[in-house]
């Protein structure tokens, strides 16, 4: 054997030994911590590195936890990676966790995760903020932006504009028999990407337009607009999804594994690059809106959206109609970084939830044609009385059967079947 080959073999052998030692040390440490854990509860035995991911098999997560609930009862523990989660599925167990008094031990949804700090998303926004003080501060700005009559009013108008735009694409894509066969899941996620980003920033991402033109191209038809001009729209849409996966990845995969297992380095790099790209796009939006506000004469009203509300809060251009002050904090304007944290998190919280709800509605209407018929009857009668195809916020409460369908779907197939609380006791 040549000397270089021998050196290479020894190098490989040593690497293998180091790798094996790391795995053994990690496994021993994992099971030591598992068997000496405080307050052990029933639940499936986790494996090192992956936790209970393997015994989930091909089940949907909801099916898996239901199976575990039947086996272990209304309180059990499962592991995602090395993280332990206690699953509670009885009203009495959950009740006091939703008490939002200042004395509550369950103000946080999640604890501090080093991984989320590495991804630069820890302590930002409100949905995933481990820091209760920062959560309260940000929540004040998000509430005054979202929970106002103007926001709801414009959301209804903008949603209808977008529906019309989407219907126009669907009509244009019909075949000779008037059919347009397509993937409703993709459309609804594109739709909510456009609507949520529009409500929150006042600017358009054009995710549905990009999808429509990509579809035309894939069907060998001429796109209406250059795909190149729309590539950032699709990238933005995918980037939000990648950020969500990144958040799970950085929570579940322990720092030790992320640091010492080289095969994960590409995955880590992908998530960090995605974050940089998405955040830079959001920063551009913020800067551009700041400039617009600056150049808008004082006697001209500003557009109403969450971004404008956050940028003008507690400045001389404040657009908030409801001036209420948080008794706990001295309020100051938000920095660009804080605005960015609130924005990306609202995208993450609002896009998939509403898109999934919409696809569940479509699924159940297809399954129950008599319900679909009654829904159509209600809408036909309503629009006939209205004499117009556009509705406003006040009209919505009259759509009683439509609302009942949405509530029933929330009950039997909710888009958010779980919510988390982390005890600070
Ligand atoms: C069908 C649609 C939606 C569902 C099912 C849903 C569900 C939820 C649930 C279960 C929570 C956690 C509540 C808790 O832990 O007590 C939550 C929180 C949150 N959601 Fe939604 N959501 C939806 C739409 C939206 C939309 C459209 C937005 C934004 C425009 C949004 C923004 C948020 C935010 C910011 C939080 C954190 C609230 C806080 O910490 O106070 N959600 N949502």
XYZ file of C-alpha atoms and ligand atoms in Angstrom:
468
model
C 0.000 0.000 0.000
C 1.389 3.435 -0.944
C 2.308 5.704 1.994
C -0.293 8.337 1.015
C -3.029 5.658 0.948
C -1.948 4.409 4.374
C -2.037 7.956 5.849
C -5.475 8.478 4.289
C -6.764 5.191 5.815
C -5.429 6.091 9.268
C -7.045 9.549 8.961
C -10.346 7.953 8.003
C -10.105 5.417 10.810
C -9.434 8.164 13.378
C -12.328 10.267 12.098
C -14.581 7.230 12.340
C -13.419 6.570 15.933
C -14.008 10.190 16.959
C -17.425 10.091 15.327
C -18.349 6.824 17.065
C -17.149 8.154 20.432
C -19.266 11.283 19.980
C -22.343 9.190 19.248
C -21.771 6.940 22.278
C -21.159 9.906 24.602
C -24.246 11.675 23.296
C -26.420 8.540 23.632
C -25.256 7.876 27.222
C -25.843 11.511 28.176
C -29.248 11.496 26.523
C -30.488 8.383 28.362
C -28.907 9.490 31.667
C -30.895 12.728 31.422
C -34.005 10.836 30.299
C -34.052 8.297 33.157
C -33.215 10.904 35.816
C -35.682 13.533 34.521
C -37.914 15.351 36.988
C -41.599 14.392 37.158
C -41.517 11.545 34.614
C -44.803 11.068 32.774
C -46.021 8.186 30.618
C -45.053 8.287 26.959
C -43.126 6.393 24.270
C -39.392 5.790 24.829
C -37.464 8.372 22.782
C -34.398 7.601 20.657
C -31.293 9.796 20.857
C -31.091 12.485 18.143
C -34.607 11.959 16.769
C -36.772 11.541 19.870
C -40.121 9.999 18.937
C -40.081 11.031 15.297
C -39.638 7.417 14.128
C -42.593 5.921 16.001
C -44.752 8.629 14.431
C -44.271 6.655 11.184
C -46.247 8.073 8.266
C -49.011 9.431 10.499
C -49.985 13.055 10.313
C -48.895 14.752 13.538
C -52.525 15.085 14.716
C -53.165 11.351 14.090
C -49.967 10.438 15.904
C -50.773 12.466 19.019
C -54.322 11.071 19.025
C -52.862 7.537 18.920
C -50.530 8.418 21.798
C -53.381 9.965 23.786
C -55.384 6.737 23.477
C -52.372 4.751 24.662
C -50.989 6.986 27.424
C -53.935 9.146 28.523
C -54.717 12.863 28.624
C -51.270 13.827 29.869
C -48.164 12.294 28.287
C -44.736 13.307 27.069
C -43.136 13.048 23.649
C -39.773 14.133 22.307
C -38.974 16.058 19.149
C -35.244 15.609 18.774
C -33.960 16.134 22.276
C -36.803 18.464 23.323
C -39.431 17.135 25.690
C -43.020 18.268 25.193
C -45.848 17.500 27.614
C -49.091 17.026 25.733
C -52.288 17.939 27.585
C -55.637 17.118 26.065
C -58.162 17.759 28.781
C -59.885 21.087 29.376
C -59.269 21.038 33.163
C -55.495 20.667 32.623
C -55.305 23.538 30.155
C -57.724 25.991 31.753
C -55.364 27.856 34.084
C -52.622 28.082 31.446
C -54.708 30.512 29.441
C -55.034 32.943 32.306
C -53.191 36.026 31.072
C -53.002 37.771 34.438
C -49.591 39.187 35.294
C -49.192 36.456 37.928
C -49.592 33.639 35.416
C -46.729 31.130 35.267
C -47.554 30.466 31.623
C -47.049 33.815 29.938
C -44.527 32.343 27.481
C -45.239 29.977 24.617
C -41.691 28.707 24.374
C -38.526 28.865 26.468
C -35.240 30.376 25.295
C -33.619 28.232 22.580
C -29.988 28.779 21.667
C -30.881 27.611 18.144
C -33.408 30.419 17.711
C -30.752 32.903 18.790
C -28.409 31.461 16.158
C -31.150 31.935 13.582
C -31.581 35.494 14.943
C -35.281 35.012 15.655
C -35.210 34.598 19.460
C -36.816 37.369 21.493
C -38.431 38.921 18.412
C -42.115 39.598 17.704
C -44.769 38.008 19.910
C -45.798 34.527 18.761
C -42.460 32.878 19.633
C -40.984 35.373 22.057
C -39.536 33.815 25.225
C -38.969 37.242 26.762
C -42.235 38.285 28.416
C -41.268 41.971 28.669
C -40.354 42.227 24.985
C -43.510 40.235 24.124
C -45.682 42.747 25.994
C -43.911 45.687 24.373
C -44.312 44.302 20.827
C -47.863 43.138 21.489
C -48.843 46.691 22.282
C -47.793 47.814 18.769
C -49.295 44.800 16.997
C -52.622 45.233 18.809
C -52.891 48.925 18.001
C -52.140 48.116 14.346
C -54.367 45.058 13.865
C -57.237 45.496 16.286
C -58.567 48.708 14.816
C -61.669 49.313 12.694
C -59.584 50.697 9.794
C -57.473 47.586 9.554
C -60.560 45.350 9.374
C -62.238 47.670 6.877
C -59.284 47.726 4.488
C -58.696 43.979 4.895
C -62.185 43.320 3.503
C -61.638 45.661 0.540
C -58.168 44.329 -0.265
C -59.297 40.711 0.054
C -62.009 41.305 -2.535
C -59.539 42.967 -4.905
C -57.286 39.952 -4.626
C -60.148 37.488 -5.118
C -61.057 39.336 -8.317
C -57.469 39.176 -9.496
C -57.304 35.435 -8.806
C -60.659 34.783 -10.503
C -59.351 36.611 -13.527
C -56.396 34.196 -13.710
C -58.698 31.208 -13.266
C -61.012 32.394 -16.052
C -58.059 33.028 -18.317
C -56.758 29.527 -17.643
C -60.022 27.727 -18.490
C -59.954 25.070 -21.192
C -62.510 24.841 -24.009
C -64.997 23.110 -21.664
C -64.739 25.943 -19.132
C -62.647 23.882 -16.652
C -59.526 24.973 -14.864
C -57.894 22.036 -13.127
C -55.344 23.206 -10.634
C -53.896 22.744 -7.160
C -56.056 24.614 -4.646
C -53.502 24.206 -1.846
C -50.855 26.072 -3.842
C -53.291 28.815 -4.875
C -54.587 29.372 -1.361
C -51.087 29.625 0.097
C -50.101 32.068 -2.664
C -53.330 33.981 -2.040
C -52.765 34.371 1.689
C -49.113 35.310 1.073
C -50.356 38.177 -1.088
C -53.158 39.168 1.240
C -51.277 39.023 4.555
C -48.238 40.834 3.152
C -50.543 43.446 1.601
C -52.526 44.055 4.819
C -49.381 44.276 6.852
C -47.107 46.304 4.567
C -49.498 47.940 2.114
C -47.255 46.591 -0.655
C -47.756 43.705 -3.035
C -45.621 40.577 -3.298
C -47.442 39.191 -6.397
C -47.208 35.543 -5.352
C -50.435 34.554 -7.181
C -49.442 36.410 -10.315
C -46.097 34.596 -10.286
C -47.823 31.237 -9.822
C -50.245 31.883 -12.657
C -47.463 32.794 -15.059
C -45.392 29.792 -14.014
C -48.442 27.590 -14.679
C -48.870 29.079 -18.146
C -45.241 28.388 -18.895
C -45.498 24.787 -17.648
C -48.508 24.338 -19.986
C -46.454 25.634 -22.925
C -48.409 28.885 -23.077
C -46.979 32.372 -23.260
C -46.797 33.971 -19.763
C -48.608 37.299 -19.337
C -45.595 38.738 -17.600
C -41.897 37.835 -17.697
C -41.141 35.035 -15.233
C -37.848 36.756 -14.577
C -39.677 39.862 -13.332
C -41.710 37.675 -10.942
C -38.941 35.437 -9.644
C -38.561 37.402 -6.390
C -42.303 36.904 -5.722
C -41.972 33.118 -5.768
C -38.697 33.331 -3.854
C -40.373 35.456 -1.167
C -43.284 32.990 -0.932
C -40.921 30.007 -0.565
C -38.635 31.892 1.743
C -41.362 32.329 4.399
C -42.003 28.572 4.308
C -38.275 27.847 4.594
C -38.058 30.184 7.586
C -40.824 28.201 9.344
C -38.988 24.920 8.660
C -35.771 26.607 9.839
C -37.418 27.587 13.131
C -38.463 23.951 13.755
C -35.029 22.718 12.662
C -33.132 25.064 15.007
C -35.459 24.183 17.914
C -35.400 20.411 17.433
C -31.799 19.702 16.371
C -29.629 20.171 19.481
C -26.669 22.631 19.348
C -24.264 19.717 19.894
C -25.480 17.938 16.741
C -25.563 21.152 14.721
C -21.994 21.878 15.750
C -20.312 18.499 15.385
C -22.199 16.701 12.629
C -20.771 17.994 9.359
C -23.529 16.476 7.194
C -25.911 19.102 8.597
C -23.732 22.037 7.583
C -25.475 22.496 4.204
C -28.891 22.477 5.861
C -27.745 25.072 8.416
C -26.199 27.209 5.679
C -29.417 27.010 3.635
C -31.506 28.294 6.555
C -29.107 31.087 7.456
C -28.896 32.256 3.840
C -32.670 32.106 3.539
C -33.059 34.193 6.684
C -30.562 36.778 5.391
C -32.367 37.046 2.073
C -35.856 37.339 3.601
C -34.785 39.832 6.259
C -32.997 41.977 3.676
C -36.200 42.087 1.593
C -38.244 43.061 4.663
C -35.653 45.721 5.550
C -36.020 47.138 2.023
C -39.807 47.349 2.532
C -39.345 49.130 5.858
C -36.834 51.628 4.498
C -38.908 52.369 1.439
C -42.052 52.965 3.526
C -40.119 55.179 5.964
C -39.011 57.296 3.001
C -42.569 57.506 1.634
C -43.896 58.623 5.012
C -41.150 61.209 5.302
C -41.993 62.695 1.893
C -45.782 62.693 2.426
C -46.925 66.240 3.283
C -48.321 66.551 6.794
C -51.784 67.495 5.546
C -52.039 64.320 3.415
C -53.405 61.204 5.150
C -51.181 58.134 5.263
C -52.226 54.725 3.938
C -53.495 52.413 6.666
C -51.529 49.210 7.134
C -49.642 47.502 9.952
C -46.219 48.701 8.750
C -47.316 52.356 8.586
C -48.947 52.012 11.992
C -45.753 50.592 13.516
C -43.466 53.151 11.861
C -45.557 56.138 12.902
C -46.502 54.941 16.396
C -45.677 57.608 18.998
C -44.338 60.023 16.361
C -46.020 63.182 15.072
C -47.453 61.131 12.133
C -49.174 58.526 14.347
C -52.147 57.052 12.386
C -53.622 55.022 15.237
C -57.263 55.908 15.918
C -57.445 54.235 19.313
C -54.993 55.993 21.577
C -54.604 53.731 24.502
C -51.493 53.536 26.572
C -50.081 50.479 28.172
C -49.974 51.129 31.885
C -46.863 49.000 32.330
C -44.475 50.515 29.794
C -43.234 53.873 28.692
C -43.889 53.798 25.011
C -41.336 54.874 22.404
C -41.245 54.446 18.606
C -40.063 51.074 17.299
C -36.652 50.558 15.730
C -36.432 49.052 12.221
C -35.216 45.758 13.695
C -38.231 45.556 16.011
C -40.560 46.349 13.121
C -38.926 43.607 11.048
C -39.369 41.081 13.885
C -43.074 41.885 14.148
C -43.547 41.747 10.392
C -41.951 38.407 9.547
C -43.695 36.830 12.481
C -47.089 38.095 11.331
C -46.365 36.598 7.886
C -45.497 33.264 9.518
C -48.535 33.349 11.844
C -51.069 34.482 9.264
C -50.213 32.836 5.946
C -50.387 29.072 6.529
C -53.207 29.228 9.086
C -55.618 31.086 6.814
C -54.542 29.140 3.701
C -55.090 25.823 5.466
C -58.473 26.935 6.770
C -59.506 27.858 3.232
C -58.429 24.498 1.795
C -60.280 22.656 4.605
C -63.418 24.649 3.741
C -63.080 23.666 0.068
C -62.519 20.026 1.048
C -65.584 19.842 3.289
C -67.825 21.679 0.815
C -66.862 19.125 -1.788
C -67.601 16.322 0.675
C -71.013 17.707 1.665
C -72.792 18.959 -1.491
C -75.983 19.793 0.437
C -73.969 22.254 2.591
C -72.452 23.758 -0.546
C -75.949 24.178 -1.996
C -77.185 25.977 1.130
C -74.086 28.188 1.164
C -74.702 29.151 -2.472
C -78.353 29.924 -1.667
C -77.304 32.229 1.168
C -74.743 34.040 -0.986
C -77.082 34.355 -4.014
C -79.838 35.852 -1.884
C -77.393 38.122 -0.068
C -75.820 39.571 -3.220
C -79.239 39.935 -4.851
C -80.383 42.064 -1.908
C -77.103 43.994 -1.883
C -77.384 44.728 -5.608
C -73.594 44.691 -5.873
C -70.879 42.074 -5.870
C -68.712 44.054 -3.443
C -69.346 43.824 0.279
C -68.063 45.785 3.244
C -67.182 44.894 6.808
C -70.699 45.493 8.166
C -72.225 43.044 5.662
C -70.167 40.117 6.913
C -72.249 39.572 10.045
C -75.301 38.904 7.854
C -73.691 35.820 6.318
C -74.841 33.597 9.157
C -74.660 30.216 7.392
C -71.265 31.058 5.850
C -69.906 31.907 9.296
C -71.384 28.726 10.770
C -69.529 26.632 8.175
C -66.224 28.309 9.034
C -66.813 27.807 12.767
C -67.749 24.157 12.288
C -64.561 23.549 10.310
C -62.554 25.260 13.043
C -64.180 22.835 15.474
C -63.609 19.586 13.590
C -60.431 20.347 11.631
C -58.719 23.371 13.060
C -55.643 24.756 11.281
C -53.999 25.249 14.684
C -54.704 22.083 16.685
C -51.975 22.838 19.239
C -50.747 25.786 21.151
C -47.778 25.866 23.468
C -47.082 27.207 26.943
C -43.822 27.171 28.812
C -43.881 27.273 32.588
C -41.743 29.905 34.293
C -42.435 28.389 37.731
C -57.355 30.644 10.495
C -56.497 31.528 10.876
C -55.727 31.537 12.174
C -55.668 30.619 13.177
C -56.373 29.292 13.277
C -54.768 31.154 14.173
C -54.445 30.516 15.369
C -53.638 31.044 16.334
C -53.365 30.414 17.614
C -53.924 29.077 18.081
C -52.528 31.225 18.292
C -51.960 30.959 19.674
C -52.926 31.411 20.712
C -52.440 31.085 22.109
O -51.374 30.469 22.261
O -53.126 31.477 23.051
C -52.258 32.384 17.465
C -51.453 33.438 17.819
C -51.128 34.469 16.975
N -51.623 34.698 15.703
Fe -53.019 33.576 14.763
N -54.291 32.369 13.748
C -54.843 32.639 12.526
C -54.645 33.765 11.738
C -53.760 34.753 12.042
C -53.525 35.917 11.213
C -54.221 36.202 9.885
C -52.566 36.660 11.829
C -51.925 37.952 11.426
C -52.368 38.792 10.546
C -52.216 35.972 13.070
C -51.285 36.413 13.971
C -51.060 35.840 15.205
C -50.137 36.380 16.192
C -49.289 37.660 16.015
C -50.191 35.531 17.307
C -49.461 35.699 18.647
C -50.412 36.432 19.579
C -49.840 36.775 20.966
O -48.750 36.342 21.354
O -50.507 37.514 21.664
N -52.960 34.821 13.163
N -52.962 32.249 16.278
